[in-house]
Short mmCIF file of C-alpha atoms in Angstrom, two decimals:
data_model
loop_
_atom_site.label_atom_id
_atom_site.label_comp_id
_atom_site.label_asym_id
_atom_site.label_seq_id
_atom_site.Cartn_x
_atom_site.Cartn_y
_atom_site.Cartn_z
CA ALA C 1 121.36 -27.85 -27.32
CA GLY C 2 124.64 -27.47 -24.80
CA VAL C 3 125.26 -29.18 -21.71
CA SER C 4 126.22 -26.75 -18.86
CA LEU C 5 129.24 -26.75 -17.01
CA PRO C 6 129.91 -25.95 -13.47
CA GLY C 7 131.15 -22.72 -12.61
CA PRO C 8 134.82 -22.04 -11.17
CA GLY C 9 135.93 -24.11 -7.79
CA TYR C 10 133.59 -26.97 -9.21
CA GLU C 11 135.42 -30.42 -7.86
CA VAL C 12 135.63 -32.70 -10.53
CA ARG C 13 136.17 -36.34 -9.43
CA PHE C 14 137.29 -39.53 -11.19
CA ASN C 15 137.20 -42.84 -10.41
CA TYR C 16 140.22 -44.78 -11.81
CA GLY C 17 139.11 -48.34 -10.23
CA ASP C 18 141.22 -50.93 -8.38
CA LYS C 19 144.29 -51.15 -10.35
CA PRO C 20 147.85 -51.65 -9.17
CA SER C 21 150.46 -48.98 -8.69
CA GLN C 22 152.33 -50.06 -11.72
CA TYR C 23 149.19 -49.05 -14.30
CA PHE C 24 148.75 -46.12 -12.62
CA LEU C 25 152.42 -45.15 -13.50
CA LEU C 26 152.52 -46.39 -16.93
CA GLN C 27 149.12 -44.95 -17.64
CA TYR C 28 148.38 -41.82 -15.96
CA GLY C 29 151.88 -40.98 -14.69
CA PHE C 30 151.49 -40.69 -10.64
CA VAL C 31 151.11 -43.77 -7.88
CA PRO C 32 148.51 -43.42 -5.16
CA THR C 33 149.92 -43.27 -1.32
CA ASN C 34 147.64 -46.10 -0.07
CA ASN C 35 146.19 -48.10 -2.98
CA PRO C 36 144.03 -50.96 -1.83
CA GLY C 37 144.28 -52.53 -5.18
CA GLU C 38 147.86 -52.76 -4.86
CA CYS C 39 150.04 -55.82 -6.38
CA VAL C 40 152.44 -57.66 -8.62
CA GLU C 41 152.03 -59.27 -11.28
CA VAL C 42 153.13 -63.43 -11.15
CA ALA C 43 153.62 -64.78 -14.02
CA LEU C 44 153.80 -68.89 -13.76
CA HIS C 45 156.18 -71.35 -15.42
CA LEU C 46 156.60 -75.07 -15.45
CA ARG C 47 159.81 -76.78 -15.40
CA LYS C 48 160.45 -78.12 -18.71
CA ALA C 49 162.38 -81.03 -17.15
CA ASP C 50 159.27 -82.53 -15.03
CA PRO C 51 158.12 -85.22 -16.04
CA LEU C 52 154.70 -85.02 -14.78
CA ARG C 53 154.49 -81.46 -16.53
CA ARG C 54 152.05 -82.08 -19.72
CA ARG C 55 149.73 -83.88 -16.84
CA LYS C 56 150.23 -80.14 -14.23
CA LEU C 57 149.53 -78.58 -17.43
CA ALA C 58 146.32 -79.89 -18.43
CA LEU C 59 145.34 -79.87 -14.60
CA LEU C 60 146.16 -76.28 -14.56
CA GLU C 61 143.86 -75.59 -17.96
CA ARG C 62 141.20 -77.59 -16.63
CA HIS C 63 140.50 -75.39 -13.85
CA GLU C 64 141.19 -71.95 -15.82
CA LEU C 65 144.56 -71.81 -14.05
CA SER C 66 146.93 -72.36 -17.17
CA PRO C 67 150.01 -69.98 -16.84
CA ARG C 68 149.82 -69.64 -20.76
CA ALA C 69 146.74 -68.08 -20.75
CA ARG C 70 147.03 -65.86 -17.60
CA ASN C 71 149.14 -64.24 -14.91
CA PHE C 72 148.48 -64.31 -11.20
CA HIS C 73 148.46 -61.50 -8.75
CA PHE C 74 150.60 -61.66 -5.15
CA PHE C 75 149.00 -58.89 -2.62
CA PRO C 76 150.78 -57.36 0.00
CA ARG C 77 147.61 -58.13 2.24
CA ARG C 78 145.91 -60.77 1.26
CA LEU C 79 146.24 -64.14 -0.57
CA ASP C 80 145.26 -64.83 -4.28
CA ARG C 81 143.53 -67.77 -4.15
CA ASP C 82 143.95 -68.71 -7.42
CA LEU C 83 147.98 -68.15 -7.39
CA LEU C 84 147.66 -70.13 -4.59
CA ALA C 85 146.15 -73.12 -6.56
CA ALA C 86 148.02 -72.99 -9.41
CA THR C 87 151.46 -73.18 -7.06
CA ARG C 88 149.96 -76.47 -5.18
CA ILE C 89 149.33 -78.17 -8.73
CA GLN C 90 152.74 -77.26 -9.81
CA MET C 91 154.14 -78.68 -6.44
CA MET C 92 152.34 -82.13 -6.91
CA SER C 93 154.24 -85.72 -6.57
CA GLU C 94 152.84 -88.34 -9.00
CA GLY C 95 150.84 -89.90 -6.58
CA ASP C 96 148.94 -86.67 -5.71
CA LEU C 97 148.07 -85.80 -9.47
CA GLY C 98 146.53 -89.71 -9.35
CA ASP C 99 144.63 -88.82 -5.81
CA PRO C 100 141.48 -87.53 -6.65
CA ALA C 101 141.26 -85.92 -2.78
CA ALA C 102 144.75 -84.39 -3.29
CA THR C 103 143.53 -82.82 -6.63
CA ALA C 104 140.27 -81.47 -5.10
CA ALA C 105 142.15 -80.20 -2.12
CA ALA C 106 145.03 -78.81 -4.34
CA VAL C 107 142.27 -76.46 -6.55
CA ALA C 108 140.11 -75.83 -3.73
CA GLY C 109 141.80 -72.45 -3.82
CA ALA C 110 141.03 -71.16 -7.41
#
């Protein structure tokens, strides 16, 4: 038994989901005019010369914010809390890394 198809003039809709415009362009060949999912992927890197690099990477990994495992998103109209938390950790001083309250405040955005 076959599936009956609608007749001529029937409107077919497809939900592409919440994706950035770069994905639409590369996958489907067009860019939506008003895209609520618009964002730019951001890859963070800790400076190799940072003497606190290992401690910061361990903290990022503990909170699933490791730049080795993921990218972050920069949205035009909202803030990616994970990006904010990862940036805070990258900017921490040695004193901040040893202070549980400062560490908790840094990852509060995660």
